[in-house]
Amino acid sequence: MKKFFRILMIVVVAAAFVGTFAYLFKRSQPKEIVYEELTPEMGTISKSTVVTGKIQPRDEVNVKPQINGIVAEVYKKAGEMVQQNEVIAKLKVIPDMNQLSSAQSRVRLSEVNLKQAQVNYDREKKLFDQQLVSAESFEKVSQALKQAQEEHSIAKETLEIVRDGVSSANKSGSTTLIRSTISGLILDVPVKVGNSVTMSNTFNDGTTIATVANMDDLIFDGNIDETEVGMLHIGLPVRITVGALKDLSFDAALEYIAPKATVSGGTNLFEIKASVQVPGDVTIRSGYSANAEIELQRAENVLTIEESALQFEGEDTFVYVMGAEGYEKRPVVTGLSDGVKIEIKEGLSTSDKVRGPQIINSK
């Protein structure tokens, strides 16, 4: 029995040794390399670039006050539509004390002059009725009374404007009523009731009461590298995709290419703008990040092959074409490439069989 187990153990060890040797021998053998076979074909090659940017309204305005004051009422909020000349907010005027004092003094002086002119007129009229003064003298007094009345009216109106920001004779054109200058969507109302606001002048941009934009007329605004800007032209079709709106893309047309570059991170970039055509049932918000795909070059009905078939030696480009004795090296002249396929201008035909990428099989 012991002899049997000894023999069995020797057989198992020998089998393991032979199996290991066979496995290692098989692994040590060179692997057969198989190549994918490609056939050139006629097709279209296009080269595109993708520009990042934002969607924004073409017309976006900041509505600002024409006077200094305090916000008394706000009638609109962000997200609401507004028509041109519609009131957005109302201001309470903070009068300048020097101007207010001067206006009050002018009113008092005009009252004194008016009273004196009225007295002179009443006296002159009695004498004129009694035919004791000439018509010319009476007309002068009458004219002086009219001038005093006009001066008093102007003085009171000036005081109202300085004190209240509007006169009783011109309430509809009040500068205390902040009106939208365009029709559109209110994007932002950065002020609240009680906030102080200032008018724009040489030294101050003024306080923005509201930002209004026409969201029916949108543009894509982005920057393109100087190496590609030379391939662009006005009217070039553009495909816009918005990150916030999945599976949606919009047609656009290039309408502006900046004549001057801006430098960003040591790179010269040129601003471009494209008018965006958005369907009526899609809501676009100002400032959405977007990508613009622009076709820079296009070659139609040309001979193409996968770019992976090309080989390079220095400045020479060649492929391996199946011949009578296997694959033969053949130089080619290439053209436009889209990163996957490339145009072959010379060296191949649709009847050729070209060696493609390697497919490694072990047998």
Tab-separated table of C-alpha atoms in Angstrom:
chain	number	residue	atom	x	y	z
A	1	MET	CA	0.000	0.000	0.000
A	2	LYS	CA	2.837	2.374	0.860
A	3	LYS	CA	4.450	1.602	-2.480
A	4	PHE	CA	1.194	2.523	-4.266
A	5	PHE	CA	0.939	5.944	-2.593
A	6	ARG	CA	4.584	6.629	-3.372
A	7	ILE	CA	4.039	5.884	-7.047
A	8	LEU	CA	0.849	8.038	-7.101
A	9	MET	CA	2.707	10.976	-5.561
A	10	ILE	CA	5.499	10.687	-8.169
A	11	VAL	CA	2.907	10.668	-10.993
A	12	VAL	CA	1.158	13.820	-9.614
A	13	VAL	CA	4.429	15.705	-9.257
A	14	ALA	CA	5.509	14.688	-12.761
A	15	ALA	CA	2.159	15.807	-14.215
A	16	ALA	CA	2.414	19.158	-12.448
A	17	PHE	CA	5.948	19.629	-13.742
A	18	VAL	CA	4.987	18.786	-17.314
A	19	GLY	CA	1.933	21.067	-17.157
A	20	THR	CA	3.976	23.964	-15.819
A	21	PHE	CA	6.647	23.457	-18.467
A	22	ALA	CA	4.011	23.370	-21.233
A	23	TYR	CA	2.363	26.554	-19.943
A	24	LEU	CA	5.640	28.435	-19.713
A	25	PHE	CA	6.712	27.202	-23.146
A	26	LYS	CA	3.447	28.431	-24.649
A	27	ARG	CA	3.811	31.808	-22.963
A	28	SER	CA	7.355	32.169	-24.239
A	29	GLN	CA	6.299	31.764	-27.864
A	30	PRO	CA	5.973	35.036	-29.898
A	31	LYS	CA	2.414	36.317	-30.151
A	32	GLU	CA	0.861	36.666	-33.540
A	33	ILE	CA	0.095	40.303	-34.423
A	34	VAL	CA	-3.044	40.852	-36.455
A	35	TYR	CA	-3.841	44.188	-38.084
A	36	GLU	CA	-7.252	45.705	-38.691
A	37	GLU	CA	-7.822	46.194	-42.400
A	38	LEU	CA	-9.198	49.561	-43.496
A	39	THR	CA	-10.686	50.656	-46.793
A	40	PRO	CA	-10.547	54.331	-47.888
A	41	GLU	CA	-13.948	55.784	-48.655
A	42	MET	CA	-15.470	58.988	-49.963
A	43	GLY	CA	-16.991	61.248	-47.368
A	44	THR	CA	-17.101	64.661	-45.681
A	45	ILE	CA	-14.518	65.991	-43.241
A	46	SER	CA	-15.210	69.009	-41.063
A	47	LYS	CA	-13.050	70.706	-38.459
A	48	SER	CA	-14.862	72.383	-35.586
A	49	THR	CA	-13.941	74.248	-32.436
A	50	VAL	CA	-15.874	74.738	-29.218
A	51	VAL	CA	-15.952	78.169	-27.592
A	52	THR	CA	-17.130	78.658	-24.017
A	53	GLY	CA	-19.141	81.719	-23.078
A	54	LYS	CA	-22.489	82.948	-21.797
A	55	ILE	CA	-25.986	83.626	-23.058
A	56	GLN	CA	-27.062	87.184	-22.407
A	57	PRO	CA	-29.607	89.670	-23.731
A	58	ARG	CA	-28.516	92.013	-26.478
A	59	ASP	CA	-30.232	94.964	-24.779
A	60	GLU	CA	-29.702	95.151	-21.021
A	61	VAL	CA	-29.994	98.549	-19.331
A	62	ASN	CA	-29.544	99.857	-15.818
A	63	VAL	CA	-32.343	102.218	-14.869
A	64	LYS	CA	-30.973	105.069	-12.735
A	65	PRO	CA	-32.530	108.129	-11.052
A	66	GLN	CA	-32.261	111.685	-12.326
A	67	ILE	CA	-32.161	113.106	-8.799
A	68	ASN	CA	-30.751	112.243	-5.383
A	69	GLY	CA	-33.238	110.902	-2.873
A	70	ILE	CA	-34.599	108.034	-0.803
A	71	VAL	CA	-36.609	105.126	-2.195
A	72	ALA	CA	-40.187	105.701	-1.035
A	73	GLU	CA	-41.941	102.882	-2.918
A	74	VAL	CA	-40.963	99.961	-5.163
A	75	TYR	CA	-43.678	98.798	-7.546
A	76	LYS	CA	-41.854	96.022	-9.421
A	77	LYS	CA	-39.689	93.040	-8.544
A	78	ALA	CA	-37.223	90.820	-10.387
A	79	GLY	CA	-38.855	88.407	-12.801
A	80	GLU	CA	-41.746	90.692	-13.750
A	81	MET	CA	-42.326	92.170	-17.186
A	82	VAL	CA	-42.286	95.936	-17.593
A	83	GLN	CA	-43.215	98.222	-20.465
A	84	GLN	CA	-41.286	101.258	-21.612
A	85	ASN	CA	-42.102	104.324	-19.437
A	86	GLU	CA	-43.815	102.129	-16.831
A	87	VAL	CA	-43.070	103.236	-13.264
A	88	ILE	CA	-40.724	100.932	-11.335
A	89	ALA	CA	-40.182	102.942	-8.148
A	90	LYS	CA	-40.828	106.302	-6.509
A	91	LEU	CA	-38.306	108.507	-4.739
A	92	LYS	CA	-38.583	110.986	-1.914
A	93	VAL	CA	-36.380	113.982	-2.564
A	94	ILE	CA	-33.691	115.071	-0.119
A	95	PRO	CA	-33.501	118.813	-0.847
A	96	ASP	CA	-30.235	120.716	-0.793
A	97	MET	CA	-30.564	123.228	2.045
A	98	ASN	CA	-28.844	126.042	0.157
A	99	GLN	CA	-31.067	125.537	-2.874
A	100	LEU	CA	-34.145	125.251	-0.651
A	101	SER	CA	-33.323	128.462	1.189
A	102	SER	CA	-32.698	130.280	-2.085
A	103	ALA	CA	-35.996	129.031	-3.551
A	104	GLN	CA	-37.941	130.085	-0.466
A	105	SER	CA	-36.347	133.536	-0.567
A	106	ARG	CA	-37.247	133.874	-4.230
A	107	VAL	CA	-40.894	133.030	-3.462
A	108	ARG	CA	-41.062	135.655	-0.695
A	109	LEU	CA	-39.509	138.313	-2.913
A	110	SER	CA	-41.894	137.478	-5.767
A	111	GLU	CA	-44.849	137.830	-3.381
A	112	VAL	CA	-43.686	141.307	-2.368
A	113	ASN	CA	-43.241	142.359	-5.992
A	114	LEU	CA	-46.632	140.889	-6.912
A	115	LYS	CA	-48.420	142.793	-4.156
A	116	GLN	CA	-46.769	146.034	-5.206
A	117	ALA	CA	-47.596	145.416	-8.848
A	118	GLN	CA	-51.217	144.710	-7.916
A	119	VAL	CA	-51.452	147.956	-5.945
A	120	ASN	CA	-49.985	149.933	-8.832
A	121	TYR	CA	-52.370	148.272	-11.253
A	122	ASP	CA	-55.476	148.985	-9.119
A	123	ARG	CA	-54.500	152.636	-8.715
A	124	GLU	CA	-53.662	153.086	-12.375
A	125	LYS	CA	-56.902	151.419	-13.443
A	126	LYS	CA	-59.019	153.869	-11.438
A	127	LEU	CA	-57.230	156.784	-13.014
A	128	PHE	CA	-57.555	155.221	-16.446
A	129	ASP	CA	-61.276	154.688	-15.950
A	130	GLN	CA	-61.542	158.384	-15.117
A	131	GLN	CA	-59.503	159.165	-18.230
A	132	LEU	CA	-56.838	160.833	-16.101
A	133	VAL	CA	-53.942	158.738	-17.506
A	134	SER	CA	-53.077	157.662	-20.981
A	135	ALA	CA	-53.672	154.170	-22.371
A	136	GLU	CA	-49.930	153.772	-22.823
A	137	SER	CA	-49.284	154.375	-19.142
A	138	PHE	CA	-52.010	151.885	-18.144
A	139	GLU	CA	-50.594	149.212	-20.493
A	140	LYS	CA	-47.177	149.523	-18.845
A	141	VAL	CA	-48.679	148.934	-15.418
A	142	SER	CA	-50.707	145.985	-16.707
A	143	GLN	CA	-47.593	144.460	-18.246
A	144	ALA	CA	-45.705	144.867	-14.964
A	145	LEU	CA	-48.492	143.031	-13.121
A	146	LYS	CA	-48.395	140.115	-15.576
A	147	GLN	CA	-44.622	139.844	-15.218
A	148	ALA	CA	-44.916	139.840	-11.419
A	149	GLN	CA	-47.563	137.107	-11.567
A	150	GLU	CA	-45.379	134.975	-13.885
A	151	GLU	CA	-42.330	135.460	-11.673
A	152	HIS	CA	-44.316	134.411	-8.606
A	153	SER	CA	-45.619	131.290	-10.406
A	154	ILE	CA	-42.097	130.296	-11.516
A	155	ALA	CA	-40.715	130.878	-8.013
A	156	LYS	CA	-43.351	128.602	-6.453
A	157	GLU	CA	-42.751	125.907	-9.088
A	158	THR	CA	-38.994	126.069	-8.474
A	159	LEU	CA	-39.574	125.694	-4.733
A	160	GLU	CA	-41.777	122.627	-5.323
A	161	ILE	CA	-39.128	121.025	-7.519
A	162	VAL	CA	-36.337	121.681	-5.017
A	163	ARG	CA	-38.441	120.524	-2.058
A	164	ASP	CA	-40.499	117.690	-3.601
A	165	GLY	CA	-38.728	116.845	-6.840
A	166	VAL	CA	-41.830	117.662	-8.901
A	167	SER	CA	-44.050	120.628	-9.485
A	168	SER	CA	-47.836	120.533	-9.364
A	169	ALA	CA	-47.915	121.674	-12.997
A	170	ASN	CA	-45.828	118.757	-14.267
A	171	LYS	CA	-46.626	115.726	-12.136
A	172	SER	CA	-46.683	113.323	-15.096
A	173	GLY	CA	-43.032	114.081	-15.850
A	174	SER	CA	-41.880	113.831	-12.275
A	175	THR	CA	-38.232	112.924	-11.755
A	176	THR	CA	-39.260	111.204	-8.519
A	177	LEU	CA	-40.993	108.495	-10.576
A	178	ILE	CA	-38.391	106.044	-11.881
A	179	ARG	CA	-39.567	104.684	-15.239
A	180	SER	CA	-38.216	101.866	-17.355
A	181	THR	CA	-36.427	103.057	-20.464
A	182	ILE	CA	-37.167	99.839	-22.421
A	183	SER	CA	-39.757	97.067	-22.475
A	184	GLY	CA	-38.579	93.729	-21.154
A	185	LEU	CA	-37.963	91.504	-18.163
A	186	ILE	CA	-36.733	92.920	-14.857
A	187	LEU	CA	-33.567	90.988	-14.036
A	188	ASP	CA	-32.766	92.692	-10.746
A	189	VAL	CA	-34.044	95.356	-8.368
A	190	PRO	CA	-31.066	95.956	-6.059
A	191	VAL	CA	-32.713	98.694	-3.929
A	192	LYS	CA	-35.256	98.570	-1.132
A	193	VAL	CA	-37.580	101.105	0.430
A	194	GLY	CA	-35.503	103.464	2.546
A	195	ASN	CA	-32.298	103.140	0.528
A	196	SER	CA	-30.549	106.362	-0.443
A	197	VAL	CA	-29.887	106.736	-4.171
A	198	THR	CA	-27.800	109.161	-6.186
A	199	MET	CA	-28.016	110.423	-9.729
A	200	SER	CA	-25.211	109.801	-12.201
A	201	ASN	CA	-22.730	112.594	-12.850
A	202	THR	CA	-19.113	113.154	-13.834
A	203	PHE	CA	-17.792	111.658	-10.599
A	204	ASN	CA	-20.450	109.038	-9.843
A	205	ASP	CA	-22.090	106.309	-11.938
A	206	GLY	CA	-25.279	106.684	-9.939
A	207	THR	CA	-27.406	104.086	-8.163
A	208	THR	CA	-29.062	101.370	-10.224
A	209	ILE	CA	-32.768	101.142	-9.408
A	210	ALA	CA	-33.431	98.170	-11.692
A	211	THR	CA	-31.837	96.150	-14.493
A	212	VAL	CA	-34.160	95.502	-17.434
A	213	ALA	CA	-33.471	93.350	-20.500
A	214	ASN	CA	-35.237	92.208	-23.655
A	215	MET	CA	-35.060	88.411	-23.272
A	216	ASP	CA	-36.539	87.863	-26.743
A	217	ASP	CA	-33.273	88.976	-28.346
A	218	LEU	CA	-30.364	86.915	-27.000
A	219	ILE	CA	-26.727	86.591	-28.001
A	220	PHE	CA	-23.878	84.221	-27.206
A	221	ASP	CA	-20.773	86.021	-25.949
A	222	GLY	CA	-17.447	84.167	-25.796
A	223	ASN	CA	-13.735	84.300	-26.631
A	224	ILE	CA	-11.780	82.357	-29.243
A	225	ASP	CA	-8.040	81.751	-29.511
A	226	GLU	CA	-6.028	83.772	-32.027
A	227	THR	CA	-4.969	80.556	-33.824
A	228	GLU	CA	-8.570	79.963	-34.902
A	229	VAL	CA	-10.032	83.449	-35.275
A	230	GLY	CA	-8.616	83.778	-38.800
A	231	MET	CA	-10.959	80.989	-39.993
A	232	LEU	CA	-14.089	82.831	-38.865
A	233	HIS	CA	-16.329	85.149	-40.840
A	234	ILE	CA	-19.566	86.997	-40.155
A	235	GLY	CA	-22.655	84.872	-40.795
A	236	LEU	CA	-20.945	81.563	-39.983
A	237	PRO	CA	-23.471	79.073	-38.521
A	238	VAL	CA	-23.006	78.232	-34.842
A	239	ARG	CA	-24.530	75.489	-32.668
A	240	ILE	CA	-25.212	76.547	-29.082
A	241	THR	CA	-25.588	74.145	-26.171
A	242	VAL	CA	-26.509	75.322	-22.671
A	243	GLY	CA	-25.241	73.321	-19.715
A	244	ALA	CA	-28.350	73.986	-17.653
A	245	LEU	CA	-30.641	72.712	-20.425
A	246	LYS	CA	-29.725	69.104	-21.156
A	247	ASP	CA	-30.417	67.612	-24.591
A	248	LEU	CA	-31.225	71.050	-26.024
A	249	SER	CA	-29.243	72.975	-28.595
A	250	PHE	CA	-29.965	76.130	-30.564
A	251	ASP	CA	-28.983	77.564	-33.913
A	252	ALA	CA	-27.070	80.826	-34.014
A	253	ALA	CA	-25.227	82.990	-36.504
A	254	LEU	CA	-21.903	84.710	-35.927
A	255	GLU	CA	-22.414	88.467	-36.041
A	256	TYR	CA	-19.363	90.012	-34.358
A	257	ILE	CA	-15.621	89.310	-34.246
A	258	ALA	CA	-13.548	91.670	-32.111
A	259	PRO	CA	-10.918	93.619	-34.097
A	260	LYS	CA	-8.619	93.687	-31.062
A	261	ALA	CA	-7.426	90.886	-28.786
A	262	THR	CA	-7.532	90.726	-25.023
A	263	VAL	CA	-4.793	88.913	-23.107
A	264	SER	CA	-5.810	86.202	-20.626
A	265	GLY	CA	-3.190	83.988	-19.004
A	266	GLY	CA	-0.663	84.964	-21.659
A	267	THR	CA	-3.027	83.958	-24.490
A	268	ASN	CA	-4.510	86.343	-27.038
A	269	LEU	CA	-8.280	85.932	-27.188
A	270	PHE	CA	-10.814	87.595	-29.458
A	271	GLU	CA	-14.394	88.243	-28.363
A	272	ILE	CA	-17.117	86.840	-30.597
A	273	LYS	CA	-20.890	87.243	-30.510
A	274	ALA	CA	-23.620	85.199	-32.171
A	275	SER	CA	-27.366	85.859	-32.327
A	276	VAL	CA	-29.244	82.942	-30.756
A	277	GLN	CA	-32.569	81.615	-32.033
A	278	VAL	CA	-34.472	80.237	-29.029
A	279	PRO	CA	-37.837	78.447	-29.426
A	280	GLY	CA	-40.741	80.189	-27.768
A	281	ASP	CA	-41.416	77.329	-25.358
A	282	VAL	CA	-37.875	77.393	-23.905
A	283	THR	CA	-36.958	79.695	-21.015
A	284	ILE	CA	-33.429	81.088	-21.080
A	285	ARG	CA	-32.019	82.996	-18.106
A	286	SER	CA	-29.459	85.746	-18.481
A	287	GLY	CA	-25.935	84.556	-17.747
A	288	TYR	CA	-26.384	80.857	-18.574
A	289	SER	CA	-23.030	79.208	-19.342
A	290	ALA	CA	-22.973	77.861	-22.880
A	291	ASN	CA	-20.748	76.264	-25.504
A	292	ALA	CA	-20.680	77.336	-29.128
A	293	GLU	CA	-19.612	74.745	-31.704
A	294	ILE	CA	-18.292	76.481	-34.802
A	295	GLU	CA	-17.364	74.701	-38.018
A	296	LEU	CA	-14.034	76.199	-39.084
A	297	GLN	CA	-13.333	74.141	-42.230
A	298	ARG	CA	-15.203	71.616	-44.359
A	299	ALA	CA	-14.217	69.283	-47.198
A	300	GLU	CA	-16.992	67.414	-49.006
A	301	ASN	CA	-16.812	64.333	-51.260
A	302	VAL	CA	-13.152	63.657	-50.500
A	303	LEU	CA	-11.223	60.402	-49.944
A	304	THR	CA	-10.956	59.672	-46.208
A	305	ILE	CA	-9.391	57.100	-43.938
A	306	GLU	CA	-9.035	56.663	-40.205
A	307	GLU	CA	-6.197	58.784	-38.893
A	308	SER	CA	-4.876	55.830	-36.847
A	309	ALA	CA	-3.640	54.223	-40.096
A	310	LEU	CA	-1.037	56.941	-40.680
A	311	GLN	CA	2.657	56.469	-39.937
A	312	PHE	CA	5.234	59.230	-39.713
A	313	GLU	CA	8.953	59.525	-40.344
A	314	GLY	CA	10.255	63.029	-39.934
A	315	GLU	CA	8.122	65.213	-42.185
A	316	ASP	CA	6.953	62.270	-44.330
A	317	THR	CA	3.538	60.627	-43.949
A	318	PHE	CA	2.824	57.115	-45.225
A	319	VAL	CA	0.524	54.101	-44.840
A	320	TYR	CA	0.918	50.357	-45.414
A	321	VAL	CA	-1.140	49.088	-48.353
A	322	MET	CA	-1.802	45.418	-49.123
A	323	GLY	CA	0.224	44.315	-52.131
A	324	ALA	CA	1.187	41.072	-53.840
A	325	GLU	CA	3.678	40.170	-51.104
A	326	GLY	CA	1.905	41.655	-48.124
A	327	TYR	CA	1.717	45.179	-46.804
A	328	GLU	CA	3.834	47.712	-48.655
A	329	LYS	CA	4.856	51.175	-47.490
A	330	ARG	CA	3.293	53.993	-49.534
A	331	PRO	CA	3.617	57.785	-49.065
A	332	VAL	CA	0.428	59.853	-48.957
A	333	VAL	CA	-0.541	63.522	-48.995
A	334	THR	CA	-3.073	64.436	-46.296
A	335	GLY	CA	-5.546	67.260	-45.932
A	336	LEU	CA	-8.207	68.218	-43.430
A	337	SER	CA	-8.655	66.142	-40.268
A	338	ASP	CA	-11.485	65.991	-37.741
A	339	GLY	CA	-9.438	64.041	-35.205
A	340	VAL	CA	-10.874	60.663	-36.244
A	341	LYS	CA	-10.735	60.639	-40.016
A	342	ILE	CA	-8.395	62.483	-42.327
A	343	GLU	CA	-8.550	63.587	-45.951
A	344	ILE	CA	-6.178	61.795	-48.350
A	345	LYS	CA	-5.308	64.035	-51.287
A	346	GLU	CA	-2.783	61.734	-52.984
A	347	GLY	CA	-1.528	58.148	-52.636
A	348	LEU	CA	-4.699	56.062	-52.105
A	349	SER	CA	-7.893	54.990	-53.854
A	350	THR	CA	-11.106	53.345	-52.727
A	351	SER	CA	-9.849	49.975	-53.986
A	352	ASP	CA	-6.829	49.875	-51.652
A	353	LYS	CA	-6.660	47.847	-48.460
A	354	VAL	CA	-4.806	49.740	-45.743
A	355	ARG	CA	-3.255	48.336	-42.606
A	356	GLY	CA	-4.960	49.761	-39.568
A	357	PRO	CA	-4.267	49.548	-35.818
A	358	GLN	CA	-2.750	46.374	-34.385
A	359	ILE	CA	-4.933	43.649	-32.911
A	360	ILE	CA	-2.796	41.361	-30.730
A	361	ASN	CA	-3.957	37.733	-30.435
A	362	SER	CA	-2.171	34.919	-28.589
A	363	LYS	CA	-2.536	31.384	-29.983
